XYZ file of C-alpha atoms in Angstrom:
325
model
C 0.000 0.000 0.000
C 2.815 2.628 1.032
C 4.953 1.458 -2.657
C 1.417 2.785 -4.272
C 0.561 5.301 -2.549
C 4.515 6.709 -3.228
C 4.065 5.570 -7.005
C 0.734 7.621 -6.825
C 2.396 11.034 -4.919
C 5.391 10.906 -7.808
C 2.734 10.993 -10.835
C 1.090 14.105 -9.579
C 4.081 15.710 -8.738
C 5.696 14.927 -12.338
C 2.628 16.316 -14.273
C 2.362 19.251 -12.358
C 5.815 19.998 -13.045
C 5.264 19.248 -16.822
C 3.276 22.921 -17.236
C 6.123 24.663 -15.909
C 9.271 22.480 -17.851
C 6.856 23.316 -20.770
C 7.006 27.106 -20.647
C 10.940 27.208 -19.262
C 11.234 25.263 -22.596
C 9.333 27.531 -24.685
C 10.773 30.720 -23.182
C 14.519 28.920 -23.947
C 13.020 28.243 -27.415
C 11.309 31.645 -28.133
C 11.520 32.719 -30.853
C 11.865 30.359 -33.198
C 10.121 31.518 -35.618
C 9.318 35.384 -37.294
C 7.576 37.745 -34.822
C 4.963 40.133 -36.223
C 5.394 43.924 -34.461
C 1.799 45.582 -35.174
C 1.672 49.416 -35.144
C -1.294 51.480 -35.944
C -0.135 54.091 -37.921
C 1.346 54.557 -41.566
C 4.926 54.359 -42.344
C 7.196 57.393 -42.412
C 6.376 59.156 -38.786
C 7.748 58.509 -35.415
C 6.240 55.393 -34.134
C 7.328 53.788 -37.544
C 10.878 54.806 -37.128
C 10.886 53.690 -33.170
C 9.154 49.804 -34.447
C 11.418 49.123 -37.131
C 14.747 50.351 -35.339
C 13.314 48.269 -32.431
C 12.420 45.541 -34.871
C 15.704 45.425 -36.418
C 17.394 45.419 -33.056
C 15.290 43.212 -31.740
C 16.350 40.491 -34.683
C 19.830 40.610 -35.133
C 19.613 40.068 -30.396
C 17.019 37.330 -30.567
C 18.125 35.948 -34.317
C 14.515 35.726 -35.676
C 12.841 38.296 -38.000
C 11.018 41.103 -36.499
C 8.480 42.146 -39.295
C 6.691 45.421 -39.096
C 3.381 45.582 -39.943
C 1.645 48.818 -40.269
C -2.097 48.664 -39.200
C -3.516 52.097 -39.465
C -7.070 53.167 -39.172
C -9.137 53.871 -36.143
C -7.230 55.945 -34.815
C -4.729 52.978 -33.823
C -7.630 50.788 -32.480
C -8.164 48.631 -35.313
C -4.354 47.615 -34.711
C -4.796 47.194 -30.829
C -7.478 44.941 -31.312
C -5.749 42.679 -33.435
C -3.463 42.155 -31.334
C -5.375 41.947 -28.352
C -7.540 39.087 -30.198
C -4.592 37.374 -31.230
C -2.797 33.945 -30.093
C -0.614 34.648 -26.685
C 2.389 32.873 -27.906
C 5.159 36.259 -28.010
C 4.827 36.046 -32.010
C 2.269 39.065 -32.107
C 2.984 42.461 -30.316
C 1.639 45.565 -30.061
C 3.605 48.906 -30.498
C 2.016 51.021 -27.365
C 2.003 54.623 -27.786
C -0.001 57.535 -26.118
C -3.227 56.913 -28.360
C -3.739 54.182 -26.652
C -4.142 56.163 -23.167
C -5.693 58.658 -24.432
C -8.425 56.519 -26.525
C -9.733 54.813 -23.206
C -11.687 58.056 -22.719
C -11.994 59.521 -26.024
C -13.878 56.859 -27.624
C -17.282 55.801 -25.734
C -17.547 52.474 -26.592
C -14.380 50.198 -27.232
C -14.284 46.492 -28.301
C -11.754 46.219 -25.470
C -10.311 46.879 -22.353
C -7.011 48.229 -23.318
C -5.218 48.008 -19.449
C -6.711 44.699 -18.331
C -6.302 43.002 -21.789
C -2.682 43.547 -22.265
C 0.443 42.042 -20.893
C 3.095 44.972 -20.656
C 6.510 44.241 -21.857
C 8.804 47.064 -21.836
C 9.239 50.843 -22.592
C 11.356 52.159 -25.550
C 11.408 55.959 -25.691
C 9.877 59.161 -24.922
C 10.372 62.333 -26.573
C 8.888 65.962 -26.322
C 6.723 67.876 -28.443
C 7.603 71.590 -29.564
C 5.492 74.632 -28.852
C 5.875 76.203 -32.338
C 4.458 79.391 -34.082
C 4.808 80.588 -37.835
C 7.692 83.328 -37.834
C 5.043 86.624 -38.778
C 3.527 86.536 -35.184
C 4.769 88.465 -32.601
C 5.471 85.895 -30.045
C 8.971 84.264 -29.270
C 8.155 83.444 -25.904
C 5.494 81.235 -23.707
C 4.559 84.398 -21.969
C 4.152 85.905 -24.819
C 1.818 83.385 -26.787
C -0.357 83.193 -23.535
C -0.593 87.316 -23.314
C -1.496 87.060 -27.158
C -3.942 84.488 -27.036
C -5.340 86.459 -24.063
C -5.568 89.835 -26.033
C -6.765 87.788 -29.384
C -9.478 84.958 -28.170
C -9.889 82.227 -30.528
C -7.927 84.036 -33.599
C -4.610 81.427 -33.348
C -5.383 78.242 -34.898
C -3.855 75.043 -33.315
C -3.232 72.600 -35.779
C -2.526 69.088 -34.921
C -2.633 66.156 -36.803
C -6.324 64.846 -35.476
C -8.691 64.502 -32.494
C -6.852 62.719 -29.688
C -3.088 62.836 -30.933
C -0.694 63.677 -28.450
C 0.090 66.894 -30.669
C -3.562 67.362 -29.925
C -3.854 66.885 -25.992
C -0.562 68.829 -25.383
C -2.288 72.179 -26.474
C -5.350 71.076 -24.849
C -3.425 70.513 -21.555
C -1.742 73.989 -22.227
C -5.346 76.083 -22.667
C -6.618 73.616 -19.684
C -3.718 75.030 -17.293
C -3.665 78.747 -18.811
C -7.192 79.797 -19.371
C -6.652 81.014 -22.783
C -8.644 79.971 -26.322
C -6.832 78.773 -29.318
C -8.842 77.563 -32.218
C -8.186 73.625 -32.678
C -7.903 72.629 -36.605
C -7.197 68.901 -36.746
C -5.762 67.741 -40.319
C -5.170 63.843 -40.995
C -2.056 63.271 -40.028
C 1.064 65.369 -38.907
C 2.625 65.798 -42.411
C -0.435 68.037 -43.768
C -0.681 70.137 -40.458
C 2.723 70.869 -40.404
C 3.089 71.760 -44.259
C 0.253 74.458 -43.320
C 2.521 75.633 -40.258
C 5.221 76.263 -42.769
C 2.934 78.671 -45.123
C 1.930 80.489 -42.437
C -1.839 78.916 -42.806
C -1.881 77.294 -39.194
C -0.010 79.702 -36.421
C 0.702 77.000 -33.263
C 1.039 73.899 -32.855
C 2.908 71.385 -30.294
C 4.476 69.217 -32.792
C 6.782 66.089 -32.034
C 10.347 67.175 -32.056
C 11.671 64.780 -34.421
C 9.403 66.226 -37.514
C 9.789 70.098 -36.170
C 13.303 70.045 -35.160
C 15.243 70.454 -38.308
C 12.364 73.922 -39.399
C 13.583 75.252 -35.995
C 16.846 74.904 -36.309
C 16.362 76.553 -40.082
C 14.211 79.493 -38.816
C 11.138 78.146 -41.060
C 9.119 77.560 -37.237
C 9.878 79.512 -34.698
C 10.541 77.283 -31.668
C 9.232 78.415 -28.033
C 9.718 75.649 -25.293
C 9.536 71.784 -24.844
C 6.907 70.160 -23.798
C 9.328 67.361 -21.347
C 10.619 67.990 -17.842
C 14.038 68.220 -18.976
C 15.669 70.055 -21.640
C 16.374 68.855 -25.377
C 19.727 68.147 -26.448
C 18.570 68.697 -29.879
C 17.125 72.068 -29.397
C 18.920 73.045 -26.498
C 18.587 76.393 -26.211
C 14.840 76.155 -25.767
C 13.294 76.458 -22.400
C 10.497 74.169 -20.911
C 6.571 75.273 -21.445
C 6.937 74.246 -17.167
C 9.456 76.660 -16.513
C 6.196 79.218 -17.081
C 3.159 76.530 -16.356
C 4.918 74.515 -13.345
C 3.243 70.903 -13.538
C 2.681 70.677 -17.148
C 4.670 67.963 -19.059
C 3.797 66.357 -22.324
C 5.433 63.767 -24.392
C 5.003 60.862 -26.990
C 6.334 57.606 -25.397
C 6.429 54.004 -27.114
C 7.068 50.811 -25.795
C 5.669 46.863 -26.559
C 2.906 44.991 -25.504
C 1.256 41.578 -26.161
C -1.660 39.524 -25.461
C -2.792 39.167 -21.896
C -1.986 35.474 -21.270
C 1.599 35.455 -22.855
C 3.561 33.361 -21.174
C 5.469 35.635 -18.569
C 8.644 33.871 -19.134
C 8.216 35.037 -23.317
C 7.600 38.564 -21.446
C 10.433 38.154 -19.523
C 12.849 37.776 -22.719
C 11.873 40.607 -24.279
C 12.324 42.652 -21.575
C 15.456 41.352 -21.258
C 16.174 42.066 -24.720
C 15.096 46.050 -24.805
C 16.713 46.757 -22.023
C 20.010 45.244 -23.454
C 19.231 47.362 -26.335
C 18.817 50.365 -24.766
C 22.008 50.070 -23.443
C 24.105 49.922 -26.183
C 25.994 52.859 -27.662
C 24.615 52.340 -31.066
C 20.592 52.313 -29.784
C 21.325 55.026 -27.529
C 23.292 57.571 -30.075
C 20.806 57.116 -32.504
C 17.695 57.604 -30.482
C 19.677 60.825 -29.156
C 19.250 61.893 -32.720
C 15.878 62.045 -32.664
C 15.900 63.816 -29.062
C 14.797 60.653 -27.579
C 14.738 59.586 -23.641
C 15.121 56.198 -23.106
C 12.511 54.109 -20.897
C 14.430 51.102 -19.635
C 12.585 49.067 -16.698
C 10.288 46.041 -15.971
C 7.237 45.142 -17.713
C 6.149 46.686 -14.045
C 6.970 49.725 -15.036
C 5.813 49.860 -18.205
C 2.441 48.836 -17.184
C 2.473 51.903 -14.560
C 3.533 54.063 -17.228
C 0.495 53.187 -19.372
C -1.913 53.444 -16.404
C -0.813 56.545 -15.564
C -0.492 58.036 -18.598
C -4.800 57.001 -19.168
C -5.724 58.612 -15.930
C -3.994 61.989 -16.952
C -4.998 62.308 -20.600
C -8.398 61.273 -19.181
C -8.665 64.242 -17.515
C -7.467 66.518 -20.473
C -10.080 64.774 -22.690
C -12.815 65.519 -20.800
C -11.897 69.359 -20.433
C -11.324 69.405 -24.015
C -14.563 67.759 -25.027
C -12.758 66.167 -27.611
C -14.814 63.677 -29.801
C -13.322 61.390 -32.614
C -13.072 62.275 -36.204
């Protein structure tokens, strides 16, 4: 009875222990074959750049292809879901950018619960946007835009490039926290709203700093303050919008996600992997380029990040009374 009953006690214990050799094998394994990075916006613009640098990275570390696939439409939503719906294996992942904060309130209805659905990997960068106006106005400072907008209510139009976009939300946060009126024009995209900053069409708008920098630097846009906590290496000589509006801060961040249900050992390493990234020279000079500030840290972290980042953009939704396109 006691050579049975032992016999009996080592069978359990083996196939409860097969689960976990399983997944130490898979995560050893993983990936062996192509991984598909989903992003939901078209190529050319900054969360494009940040995926296929990352993707490219990501292979040549982890010796499997990293394909890009751009999945815009919806305002990245339709490329969140797919990913969301799809297999939790670590061979589909999610580019996570502010939209996807910021969407939680902006859109009523959603076929998905982006926090509680997702299994947070790791951050990649943030980066500022630019407070810039067209050359002919009178203002080169953030005092001076705020006294202007003051004496002129609702004459400076705010271009961004649509409902929602963190070009978007930054001037809403700004009007929120100074009490003036700017006129919001949302165009399709950031190319088209900027192209109408350059003729003089649009007069402000908070654009990322990797598509402004290079018209600041020529005099084309007439650069005022970043949007970040810290100043720009790229545009150094420009103050910080908080140096005049203590509190505010505002800046485009990416970083990877996956399925909730992935296999936190698959999670683990690609955290692993980004961070490793992140730390090399050659990842960290050219994300400098851009004006870049790396996010290294858990999948912990990257999950606070996210959270935090809904509950504040909540907020500046709801002031704004922005609605979709």
């Amino acid at each position: 009875m006691n050579y049975q009953r032992r016999q009996f006690l080592q069978l359990v214990a083996g196939a409860a222990a097969v689960p976990a050799l399983c997944s130490v094998a898979g995560a050893q394994a993983y990936p062996s074959r192509p991984v598909r990075l989903v992003i939901g916006y078209t190529p050319g613009g900054s969360a494009d750049l940040t995926a296929r640098l990352m993707g490219q990275w990501l292979s040549e570390k982890l010796g499997q292809s990293f394909i890009i696939e751009n999945r815009p439409g919806g305002g990245t939503n339709i490329a969140t879901e797919q990913v969301l719906r799809a297999t939790p294996d670590g061979y589909t992942l999610l580019l996570v950018a502010p939209a996807n904060a910021i969407n939680a309130t902006l859109y009523e209805k959603l076929p998905f619960d982006f926090i509680k659905e997702m299994e947070p990997i790791a951050g990649i960068i943030r980066f500022p946007n630019v407070v810039v106006v067209h050359p002919s106005l009178p203002i080169k400072t953030i005092p001076e835009l705020i006294a202007y907008a003051k004496a002129n209510p609702g004459k400076l139009n705010m271009a961004s490039s649509g409902n929602g976009s963190t070009i978007h939300m930054s001037g809403e946060l700004f009007k929120m926290l100074t009490g003036i009126n700017m006129q919001h024009v949302p165009y399709r995209g950031g190319a088209p709203a900027l192209t109408d900053m350059l003729s003089g069409q649009m007069h402000v708008m908070f654009d990322n700093l990797p598509t402004c920098a290079e018209h600041v630097k020529s005099g084309k846009l007439r650069g005022l303050a970043v949007t970040s906590t810290t100043r720009s290496d790229v545009l150094p000589d420009l103050p910080l919008v908080a140096d005049y509006l203590p509190g505010y801060e505002a800046s485009a961040w990416y970083g990877l996600a996956a399925p909730k249900g992935t296999p936190l050992e698959i999670v683990g390493v690609l955290n692993k992997a980004v961070n490793e990234i992140l730390a090399d020279p050659k990842a960290k000079a050219r994300f400098a380029e851009i004006g870049a500030i790396l996010l290294p840290g858990s999948p912990a972290d990257f999950g606070k990040l996210v959270a935090d980042e809904t509950e504040k953009w909540g907020k500046v939704v709801k002031f704004a009374g922005a609605k979709v396109d």
